[in-house]
Every structure is written in C-alpha cells, then in structure tokens.
Amino acid sequence: MGGNMGQLGIQTCESLAKDKPFDPVEPPKRPTSNLIMHSMAMLGREFCYAVEAAYVTPVLLSVGLPKSLYSMVWLLSPVLGFLLQPVVGLASDHCQASWGRRRPYILTLGVMMLLGMALYLNGDAVVTALIADPRRKRIWAITITMIGVVVFDFAADFVDGPIKAYLFDVCSQEDKERGLHYHALFTGFGGALGYLLGGIDWAHLETERALGTEFQVMFLFSALVLTLCFIIHLCSIPEAPLRDVTKDISPQQAPQDFALSSDKMYQYGSIEKVKFGSVNPELALQGEKNKNSAGQSRKAMTMKSLLRTLVNMPPHYRCLCISHFIGWTAFLSNMLFFTDFMGQIVYHGDPYSAHNSTEFLIYERGVEVGCWGLCINAMFSSLYSYLQRPLGPYLGLKGLYFLGYFLFGLGTGLIGLFPNVYSTLTMCTLFGVMSSTLYTVPFSLIAKYHREEQDEKVCH
C-alpha cells in the first residue's frame, strides 16, 4: 500500500513537472503608448535631477555652507539609502495595498522630491523673509537647504528602484527591454530639458520679475513637470494588488493542494496557473512546513540578514553590483561638481566673493555654460539609447557596458588635462554614453540572468 502511494506521488509530481504548474502566465503585450506613459516618471525625475545638479552647488555656496560640511551633504543621502532601501524594498515586495505594490511607494517618494526641492530652492528666501538677525539667518538657511538636498537626493535615488520593479512586474520579457530603452530615452530628454532650463539667463527676463528669484522660477517649473509626469506614470499600466493564494483555495482543496501553492504563496501582477491533483500527503505536510518557514523568514528579516544576502549573492550578480556602484560613484561625482568646475576652473570665477562682484558674475556665467554642457550630455544620452539596439547584436550587453565605462573615463581624463570651454563641452557627449549605459545595460543584464536561471530550472 505504502509503495503504491509513493509511486502515485512520484508519478503525480512528474506529471506536474512536465505541465509546469507554477509557471506564471506571461503578462499581455503592452502598447507603445503605455510604455511611453510609464517612462514619463523618468522624464520628471531626471528633469528635477538636472535642476539639482545645475543649481545645488551654487545654492549651497551662496548660503555660506562651510567647506567642511560640503561632503557631508552628499554623504547623508547614500548612507540613508543604503540603510533604508533594502528594508523598504522588502516592505514593497509584500505590500497588499489595493493600488498595487509599487505605486504607493512611487507616489510617496514623488511627494518627498517636491518637498526637498521646495526646501533647497526656496529655503534661503523664506529664512530671509522671517529672520532679520544675520547670524541666525545664515544658520537656518544652511540647515534648511541641507535638509532639502538630503531629502530630495534620497527620494530621487530611491524612486528608481520601484519604477523599475513596477515595469518588470507588469510587462513581458520583450516589453521589459522596450520599456528600459524608453526609460533611457526619456531620462536623457528630461535631463536635457532640465539643463536647458538652467542654462537660461533668467535675470534678464520678465519671468523672474513676476515670479521672484531665479531659484523660485526653477522650483515652479520643476514642480509642474514632476507632478504632471508622475500622474501620467501612475496611470500608465494597471497594477494588480498582491494577495494570498490560500484565500482562493477552498477548505476541501487545501489539504492536498497546499504543497502546490507553498512556494508560490503570493501572486502578483499576472495570474499564476496551478493544476490541482492528488498529491502524496507527505508532500502536503512538507508544503505546510515551507509555508511556516517562509512566514518566519519574512518576520525575522533584519539588516544583518540583508547584508548576509548581499555577501552571499551569486558571483555574476555581485560583480554587476560592484561595477554598478563604481560607475555611479564616478558619474555622480562628475555631474554634481561639473557646473562648479566650469565656474571655478574653466572660467576662473569665485563663488565666495560678493554677489555683485565681477568674480561672482564670471562664476555664474560658468555655471550657465556648464548647464549647456550637461544638456549636451543628456541629449546624447537619448541618442545613444537608440544606438544601443543596433549595436547590441555586435557588442553584446557586456560589450556595451565596457564601452560606456571606457568612453566616460576617456572623456573625464581629457577634460582634466585640457580644461577649456570647447574641449569640455565636446567631451560632454561621452558623459551621455555613460548615462545611457547606467540606466539600461545593468537592468538588461539582470533580466537576462534571471531568464537563464528560469530556463535552467525548467530543464532540471
């Protein structure tokens, strides 16, 4: 009797393995319009990022931030992101909100971006209007501006993860690749618009006289663009809420079917197909144990376990993460200080001199030209995101990745050796190659690795 039951269980498992009961149904093909709407969040985010990259250094210097605190402003946001992103990402993975897993977090982070911009672009003007004492005014202006920069940086860096996860959750493999290319295209387009806005001399236009200071004009445009783009993004593709599979299983089915659903306890986005049948009771019992252990692992998730996961990840993922970390470190260091480099090194201006002095006006001119350079970078980033598709079959994803890093290193090296206006602006095209590479190739590699792992599981 026991032998017959064991044989029956083996045959049933073999049958289920052949039928692939746990394979998720492929999400439907998304229209191009949906993918474009989804990419609007990247346009709004990068538009505001461009405004920050162009103006945050001059803003911090203009409020009198001591040089000793300058590095701390940029350090706080990455540290907060490192500590909180894994925790919030885990919470997002198990979020059961009726609106979906990702969109509530994207909306929250969008509001935080607006708050951060309001603080660092308007903080000095608000403090000047409320506080008369020069010493107290300087302290409060520095404090509010620093808080605004940290909040904006944290939210802008953080929101990229949920946006990419939202795309991967609701799209097929083909649409994921198309969506990533649209993301890169609109990232470059948004950056170009933001840097173009920063390159305009608002002091000689009626707009500044009507709306206030140059920074207030920038905030108004940035807030409008960000709000509109995030509304379009959040309405782009329906996101099904996460739900517990066991709620859809009747009590009569539960005992024998539990093993089938234990590893797929939660389903999301697309419908999971499960074929029910008779299963060995021992397998059902094992499924119950798996369910309990899975629940305990979610409850016991700590920073220590997350760090252990990072250390023990597969080698190809670890190499990709390390190279991505190095790439972003180099790229952001260049972007954040580029306009200041143009103002001080290329144009020989002085941001610490009096605001009506010739040295300060020369520095501001260098910042404006730096914005045009970053605009060139963003436009070339959009162009290169399209060139990646025909280059892909010849170079491969890893070849494209190496090319982006190599050209970026070449461009920054030449700018350091020949710091004049024309060579610097020309080399900005190579920054665009790096930007497009960072926004597309690593995610395409992750999707490729995941697909290979899934294919390997099916074969085994």
mmCIF file of C-alpha atoms in Angstrom, residues 171-443:
data_model
loop_
_atom_site.group_PDB
_atom_site.id
_atom_site.type_symbol
_atom_site.label_atom_id
_atom_site.label_comp_id
_atom_site.label_asym_id
_atom_site.label_seq_id
_atom_site.Cartn_x
_atom_site.Cartn_y
_atom_site.Cartn_z
ATOM 1 C CA CYS A 171 5.494 43.539 -18.548
ATOM 2 C CA SER A 172 6.642 40.562 -20.590
ATOM 3 C CA GLN A 173 10.328 39.998 -21.321
ATOM 4 C CA GLU A 174 10.113 41.770 -24.678
ATOM 5 C CA ASP A 175 8.247 44.725 -23.173
ATOM 6 C CA LYS A 176 10.785 44.960 -20.342
ATOM 7 C CA GLU A 177 13.560 45.542 -22.873
ATOM 8 C CA ARG A 178 11.440 48.026 -24.820
ATOM 9 C CA GLY A 179 10.467 49.763 -21.600
ATOM 10 C CA LEU A 180 14.090 50.117 -20.478
ATOM 11 C CA HIS A 181 15.010 51.742 -23.794
ATOM 12 C CA TYR A 182 12.098 54.179 -23.436
ATOM 13 C CA HIS A 183 13.253 54.865 -19.880
ATOM 14 C CA ALA A 184 16.728 55.759 -21.143
ATOM 15 C CA LEU A 185 15.297 57.889 -23.950
ATOM 16 C CA PHE A 186 13.057 59.917 -21.649
ATOM 17 C CA THR A 187 15.756 60.103 -18.985
ATOM 18 C CA GLY A 188 18.009 61.860 -21.482
ATOM 19 C CA PHE A 189 15.162 64.034 -22.740
ATOM 20 C CA GLY A 190 14.183 65.079 -19.208
ATOM 21 C CA GLY A 191 17.798 65.847 -18.338
ATOM 22 C CA ALA A 192 18.190 67.929 -21.493
ATOM 23 C CA LEU A 193 15.093 69.988 -20.636
ATOM 24 C CA GLY A 194 16.259 70.483 -17.054
ATOM 25 C CA TYR A 195 19.762 71.575 -18.015
ATOM 26 C CA LEU A 196 18.317 73.783 -20.770
ATOM 27 C CA LEU A 197 16.171 75.493 -18.150
ATOM 28 C CA GLY A 198 19.253 76.013 -16.004
ATOM 29 C CA GLY A 199 21.180 77.482 -18.930
ATOM 30 C CA ILE A 200 18.675 80.305 -19.480
ATOM 31 C CA ASP A 201 19.683 83.720 -18.126
ATOM 32 C CA TRP A 202 16.527 84.404 -16.111
ATOM 33 C CA ALA A 203 17.854 87.692 -14.712
ATOM 34 C CA HIS A 204 17.101 89.497 -17.984
ATOM 35 C CA LEU A 205 13.606 88.046 -18.488
ATOM 36 C CA GLU A 206 10.248 89.284 -17.268
ATOM 37 C CA THR A 207 9.502 85.845 -15.780
ATOM 38 C CA GLU A 208 11.916 86.342 -12.885
ATOM 39 C CA ARG A 209 10.480 89.751 -12.065
ATOM 40 C CA ALA A 210 6.967 88.284 -11.985
ATOM 41 C CA LEU A 211 7.704 85.052 -10.072
ATOM 42 C CA GLY A 212 10.586 86.047 -7.792
ATOM 43 C CA THR A 213 14.188 84.894 -7.743
ATOM 44 C CA GLU A 214 15.833 82.608 -10.266
ATOM 45 C CA PHE A 215 15.616 79.700 -7.801
ATOM 46 C CA GLN A 216 11.872 80.245 -7.319
ATOM 47 C CA VAL A 217 11.332 80.197 -11.082
ATOM 48 C CA MET A 218 13.234 76.917 -11.274
ATOM 49 C CA PHE A 219 11.134 75.433 -8.468
ATOM 50 C CA LEU A 220 7.866 76.388 -10.168
ATOM 51 C CA PHE A 221 8.815 74.736 -13.464
ATOM 52 C CA SER A 222 10.293 71.682 -11.738
ATOM 53 C CA ALA A 223 7.245 71.144 -9.534
ATOM 54 C CA LEU A 224 4.878 71.385 -12.505
ATOM 55 C CA VAL A 225 6.891 68.958 -14.645
ATOM 56 C CA LEU A 226 7.384 66.441 -11.822
ATOM 57 C CA THR A 227 3.711 66.454 -10.800
ATOM 58 C CA LEU A 228 2.428 66.045 -14.359
ATOM 59 C CA CYS A 229 4.914 63.287 -15.231
ATOM 60 C CA PHE A 230 4.220 61.253 -12.085
ATOM 61 C CA ILE A 231 0.447 61.474 -12.576
ATOM 62 C CA ILE A 232 0.832 60.107 -16.129
ATOM 63 C CA HIS A 233 3.201 57.383 -14.890
ATOM 64 C CA LEU A 234 0.909 56.214 -12.088
ATOM 65 C CA CYS A 235 -1.983 55.915 -14.563
ATOM 66 C CA SER A 236 0.058 54.122 -17.246
ATOM 67 C CA ILE A 237 -0.324 50.353 -16.615
ATOM 68 C CA PRO A 238 -2.803 48.683 -14.214
ATOM 69 C CA GLU A 239 -1.074 47.053 -11.264
ATOM 70 C CA ALA A 240 -2.930 44.158 -9.620
ATOM 71 C CA PRO A 241 -2.722 44.039 -5.816
ATOM 72 C CA LEU A 242 -0.742 41.358 -4.060
ATOM 73 C CA ARG A 243 -2.959 38.713 -2.498
ATOM 74 C CA ASP A 244 -2.650 35.473 -0.615
ATOM 75 C CA VAL A 245 -3.267 32.445 -2.815
ATOM 76 C CA THR A 246 -4.681 30.432 0.065
ATOM 77 C CA LYS A 247 -7.663 32.782 0.256
ATOM 78 C CA ASP A 248 -8.765 31.463 -3.142
ATOM 79 C CA ILE A 249 -8.454 27.781 -2.136
ATOM 80 C CA SER A 250 -11.482 26.060 -0.675
ATOM 81 C CA PRO A 251 -11.108 24.069 2.574
ATOM 82 C CA GLN A 252 -11.756 20.830 0.669
ATOM 83 C CA GLN A 253 -8.862 21.538 -1.678
ATOM 84 C CA ALA A 254 -6.434 22.884 0.885
ATOM 85 C CA PRO A 255 -5.038 19.630 2.346
ATOM 86 C CA GLN A 256 -3.980 18.049 -0.904
ATOM 87 C CA ASP A 257 -3.171 21.231 -2.802
ATOM 88 C CA PHE A 258 -1.158 23.071 -0.224
ATOM 89 C CA ALA A 259 2.168 21.737 -1.402
ATOM 90 C CA LEU A 260 1.447 23.134 -4.812
ATOM 91 C CA SER A 261 0.918 26.650 -3.508
ATOM 92 C CA SER A 262 3.512 26.757 -0.762
ATOM 93 C CA ASP A 263 6.339 28.058 -2.924
ATOM 94 C CA LYS A 264 4.001 30.470 -4.690
ATOM 95 C CA MET A 265 2.356 31.769 -1.575
ATOM 96 C CA TYR A 266 1.870 35.205 -3.048
ATOM 97 C CA GLN A 267 0.886 36.008 -6.592
ATOM 98 C CA TYR A 268 1.108 39.394 -8.203
ATOM 99 C CA GLY A 269 0.550 41.147 -11.498
ATOM 100 C CA SER A 270 -0.189 38.243 -13.787
ATOM 101 C CA ILE A 271 -2.311 35.218 -12.879
ATOM 102 C CA GLU A 272 -0.499 32.112 -11.699
ATOM 103 C CA LYS A 273 -1.768 28.856 -13.203
ATOM 104 C CA VAL A 274 -1.951 25.864 -10.871
ATOM 105 C CA LYS A 275 -3.248 22.452 -11.853
ATOM 106 C CA PHE A 276 -4.717 20.641 -8.902
ATOM 107 C CA GLY A 277 -4.452 16.938 -8.444
ATOM 108 C CA SER A 278 -3.825 14.169 -5.919
ATOM 109 C CA VAL A 279 -0.566 14.594 -4.089
ATOM 110 C CA ASN A 280 1.202 12.464 -1.535
ATOM 111 C CA PRO A 281 0.158 13.648 1.959
ATOM 112 C CA GLU A 282 3.847 13.812 2.882
ATOM 113 C CA LEU A 283 4.309 16.474 0.191
ATOM 114 C CA ALA A 284 1.371 18.418 1.580
ATOM 115 C CA LEU A 285 2.908 18.282 5.038
ATOM 116 C CA GLN A 286 6.203 19.498 3.607
ATOM 117 C CA GLY A 287 4.332 22.343 1.947
ATOM 118 C CA GLU A 288 2.865 23.335 5.303
ATOM 119 C CA LYS A 289 6.373 23.432 6.762
ATOM 120 C CA ASN A 290 7.577 25.531 3.843
ATOM 121 C CA LYS A 291 4.752 27.992 4.419
ATOM 122 C CA ASN A 292 5.595 28.370 8.094
ATOM 123 C CA SER A 293 9.314 28.798 7.413
ATOM 124 C CA ALA A 294 8.602 31.375 4.712
ATOM 125 C CA GLY A 295 6.433 33.373 7.079
ATOM 126 C CA GLN A 296 9.077 33.199 9.795
ATOM 127 C CA SER A 297 11.796 34.338 7.380
ATOM 128 C CA ARG A 298 9.758 37.387 6.447
ATOM 129 C CA LYS A 299 9.209 38.280 10.084
ATOM 130 C CA ALA A 300 12.841 37.665 11.019
ATOM 131 C CA MET A 301 14.288 39.748 8.178
ATOM 132 C CA THR A 302 16.899 42.102 9.640
ATOM 133 C CA MET A 303 19.669 44.347 8.367
ATOM 134 C CA LYS A 304 22.145 41.607 9.283
ATOM 135 C CA SER A 305 20.337 39.041 7.134
ATOM 136 C CA LEU A 306 20.084 41.516 4.267
ATOM 137 C CA LEU A 307 23.818 42.183 4.419
ATOM 138 C CA ARG A 308 24.445 38.436 4.519
ATOM 139 C CA THR A 309 22.322 38.089 1.394
ATOM 140 C CA LEU A 310 24.393 40.755 -0.352
ATOM 141 C CA VAL A 311 27.620 38.991 0.572
ATOM 142 C CA ASN A 312 26.351 35.542 -0.476
ATOM 143 C CA MET A 313 24.730 36.529 -3.767
ATOM 144 C CA PRO A 314 25.809 34.666 -6.933
ATOM 145 C CA PRO A 315 29.178 35.847 -8.322
ATOM 146 C CA HIS A 316 27.765 37.338 -11.538
ATOM 147 C CA TYR A 317 25.274 39.459 -9.577
ATOM 148 C CA ARG A 318 27.995 40.530 -7.137
ATOM 149 C CA CYS A 319 30.315 41.634 -9.951
ATOM 150 C CA LEU A 320 27.489 43.561 -11.587
ATOM 151 C CA CYS A 321 26.591 45.314 -8.314
ATOM 152 C CA ILE A 322 30.200 46.290 -7.610
ATOM 153 C CA SER A 323 30.783 47.646 -11.115
ATOM 154 C CA HIS A 324 27.433 49.484 -10.985
ATOM 155 C CA PHE A 325 28.433 51.018 -7.647
ATOM 156 C CA ILE A 326 31.773 52.184 -9.050
ATOM 157 C CA GLY A 327 30.114 53.550 -12.193
ATOM 158 C CA TRP A 328 27.512 55.563 -10.320
ATOM 159 C CA THR A 329 30.136 56.876 -7.878
ATOM 160 C CA ALA A 330 32.252 58.193 -10.751
ATOM 161 C CA PHE A 331 29.311 59.508 -12.764
ATOM 162 C CA LEU A 332 27.603 61.356 -9.898
ATOM 163 C CA SER A 333 30.887 62.840 -8.678
ATOM 164 C CA ASN A 334 31.334 64.294 -12.144
ATOM 165 C CA MET A 335 27.747 65.503 -12.555
ATOM 166 C CA LEU A 336 27.359 67.119 -9.136
ATOM 167 C CA PHE A 337 30.531 69.189 -9.420
ATOM 168 C CA PHE A 338 30.505 69.838 -13.166
ATOM 169 C CA THR A 339 28.877 73.294 -13.112
ATOM 170 C CA ASP A 340 31.114 74.346 -10.210
ATOM 171 C CA PHE A 341 34.123 73.048 -12.183
ATOM 172 C CA MET A 342 33.089 75.188 -15.146
ATOM 173 C CA GLY A 343 32.614 78.272 -12.961
ATOM 174 C CA GLN A 344 35.832 78.000 -10.933
ATOM 175 C CA ILE A 345 38.364 76.069 -13.060
ATOM 176 C CA VAL A 346 37.370 76.833 -16.645
ATOM 177 C CA TYR A 347 36.041 80.405 -16.189
ATOM 178 C CA HIS A 348 38.154 81.281 -13.093
ATOM 179 C CA GLY A 349 35.223 82.710 -11.150
ATOM 180 C CA ASP A 350 34.821 82.894 -7.358
ATOM 181 C CA PRO A 351 31.564 81.724 -5.707
ATOM 182 C CA TYR A 352 32.649 83.102 -2.320
ATOM 183 C CA SER A 353 33.055 86.702 -3.471
ATOM 184 C CA ALA A 354 30.353 89.364 -3.139
ATOM 185 C CA HIS A 355 27.271 88.674 -5.281
ATOM 186 C CA ASN A 356 27.676 91.938 -7.202
ATOM 187 C CA SER A 357 31.386 91.432 -7.863
ATOM 188 C CA THR A 358 32.929 90.641 -11.249
ATOM 189 C CA GLU A 359 34.357 87.343 -9.956
ATOM 190 C CA PHE A 360 30.951 86.112 -8.846
ATOM 191 C CA LEU A 361 29.288 87.146 -12.124
ATOM 192 C CA ILE A 362 32.007 85.268 -14.048
ATOM 193 C CA TYR A 363 31.345 82.220 -11.848
ATOM 194 C CA GLU A 364 27.606 82.424 -12.625
ATOM 195 C CA ARG A 365 28.402 82.599 -16.335
ATOM 196 C CA GLY A 366 30.498 79.448 -15.988
ATOM 197 C CA VAL A 367 27.600 77.706 -14.205
ATOM 198 C CA GLU A 368 25.257 78.626 -17.084
ATOM 199 C CA VAL A 369 27.696 77.264 -19.684
ATOM 200 C CA GLY A 370 28.076 74.147 -17.521
ATOM 201 C CA CYS A 371 24.311 73.682 -17.759
ATOM 202 C CA TRP A 372 24.603 73.706 -21.550
ATOM 203 C CA GLY A 373 27.301 71.061 -21.292
ATOM 204 C CA LEU A 374 25.066 68.869 -19.168
ATOM 205 C CA CYS A 375 22.277 69.480 -21.686
ATOM 206 C CA ILE A 376 24.587 68.099 -24.406
ATOM 207 C CA ASN A 377 25.243 65.087 -22.165
ATOM 208 C CA ALA A 378 21.524 64.437 -21.725
ATOM 209 C CA MET A 379 20.689 64.793 -25.422
ATOM 210 C CA PHE A 380 23.476 62.425 -26.415
ATOM 211 C CA SER A 381 22.254 60.014 -23.735
ATOM 212 C CA SER A 382 18.872 59.860 -25.502
ATOM 213 C CA LEU A 383 20.538 59.392 -28.876
ATOM 214 C CA TYR A 384 22.811 56.622 -27.594
ATOM 215 C CA SER A 385 19.881 54.790 -26.002
ATOM 216 C CA TYR A 386 18.586 54.263 -29.544
ATOM 217 C CA LEU A 387 22.014 53.347 -30.908
ATOM 218 C CA GLN A 388 22.293 50.584 -28.296
ATOM 219 C CA ARG A 389 19.742 48.408 -30.089
ATOM 220 C CA PRO A 390 21.647 48.081 -33.405
ATOM 221 C CA LEU A 391 24.984 47.868 -31.532
ATOM 222 C CA GLY A 392 23.728 45.138 -29.189
ATOM 223 C CA PRO A 393 23.984 42.168 -31.607
ATOM 224 C CA TYR A 394 27.608 43.093 -32.431
ATOM 225 C CA LEU A 395 28.965 44.026 -28.991
ATOM 226 C CA GLY A 396 26.607 42.174 -26.638
ATOM 227 C CA LEU A 397 25.406 43.562 -23.316
ATOM 228 C CA LYS A 398 28.798 43.211 -21.624
ATOM 229 C CA GLY A 399 30.495 44.884 -24.579
ATOM 230 C CA LEU A 400 28.099 47.831 -24.354
ATOM 231 C CA TYR A 401 28.748 48.010 -20.618
ATOM 232 C CA PHE A 402 32.536 48.152 -21.103
ATOM 233 C CA LEU A 403 32.214 50.717 -23.905
ATOM 234 C CA GLY A 404 30.216 53.097 -21.703
ATOM 235 C CA TYR A 405 32.760 52.953 -18.879
ATOM 236 C CA PHE A 406 35.736 53.290 -21.231
ATOM 237 C CA LEU A 407 34.388 56.365 -23.048
ATOM 238 C CA PHE A 408 33.431 58.024 -19.768
ATOM 239 C CA GLY A 409 36.931 57.522 -18.361
ATOM 240 C CA LEU A 410 38.438 58.854 -21.586
ATOM 241 C CA GLY A 411 36.238 61.956 -21.520
ATOM 242 C CA THR A 412 36.874 62.874 -17.878
ATOM 243 C CA GLY A 413 40.622 62.347 -18.345
ATOM 244 C CA LEU A 414 40.755 64.691 -21.344
ATOM 245 C CA ILE A 415 38.727 67.347 -19.518
ATOM 246 C CA GLY A 416 41.165 67.213 -16.610
ATOM 247 C CA LEU A 417 44.143 67.609 -18.958
ATOM 248 C CA PHE A 418 42.614 70.334 -21.166
ATOM 249 C CA PRO A 419 40.168 72.411 -19.051
ATOM 250 C CA ASN A 420 38.924 74.864 -21.681
ATOM 251 C CA VAL A 421 35.366 75.627 -22.755
ATOM 252 C CA TYR A 422 35.241 73.923 -26.156
ATOM 253 C CA SER A 423 37.012 70.664 -25.274
ATOM 254 C CA THR A 424 34.930 70.345 -22.104
ATOM 255 C CA LEU A 425 31.640 70.814 -23.957
ATOM 256 C CA THR A 426 32.752 68.327 -26.638
ATOM 257 C CA MET A 427 33.601 65.661 -24.059
ATOM 258 C CA CYS A 428 30.102 66.016 -22.576
ATOM 259 C CA THR A 429 28.896 63.768 -25.386
ATOM 260 C CA LEU A 430 30.864 60.903 -23.807
ATOM 261 C CA PHE A 431 29.123 61.526 -20.483
ATOM 262 C CA GLY A 432 25.864 60.797 -22.319
ATOM 263 C CA VAL A 433 27.144 57.360 -23.308
ATOM 264 C CA MET A 434 27.819 56.566 -19.646
ATOM 265 C CA SER A 435 24.438 57.895 -18.537
ATOM 266 C CA SER A 436 22.532 55.753 -21.023
ATOM 267 C CA THR A 437 24.670 52.726 -20.128
ATOM 268 C CA LEU A 438 23.986 53.031 -16.394
ATOM 269 C CA TYR A 439 20.238 53.355 -16.920
ATOM 270 C CA THR A 440 19.764 50.413 -19.282
ATOM 271 C CA VAL A 441 22.517 47.806 -19.560
ATOM 272 C CA PRO A 442 22.690 46.607 -15.897
ATOM 273 C CA PHE A 443 18.929 46.031 -15.798
#
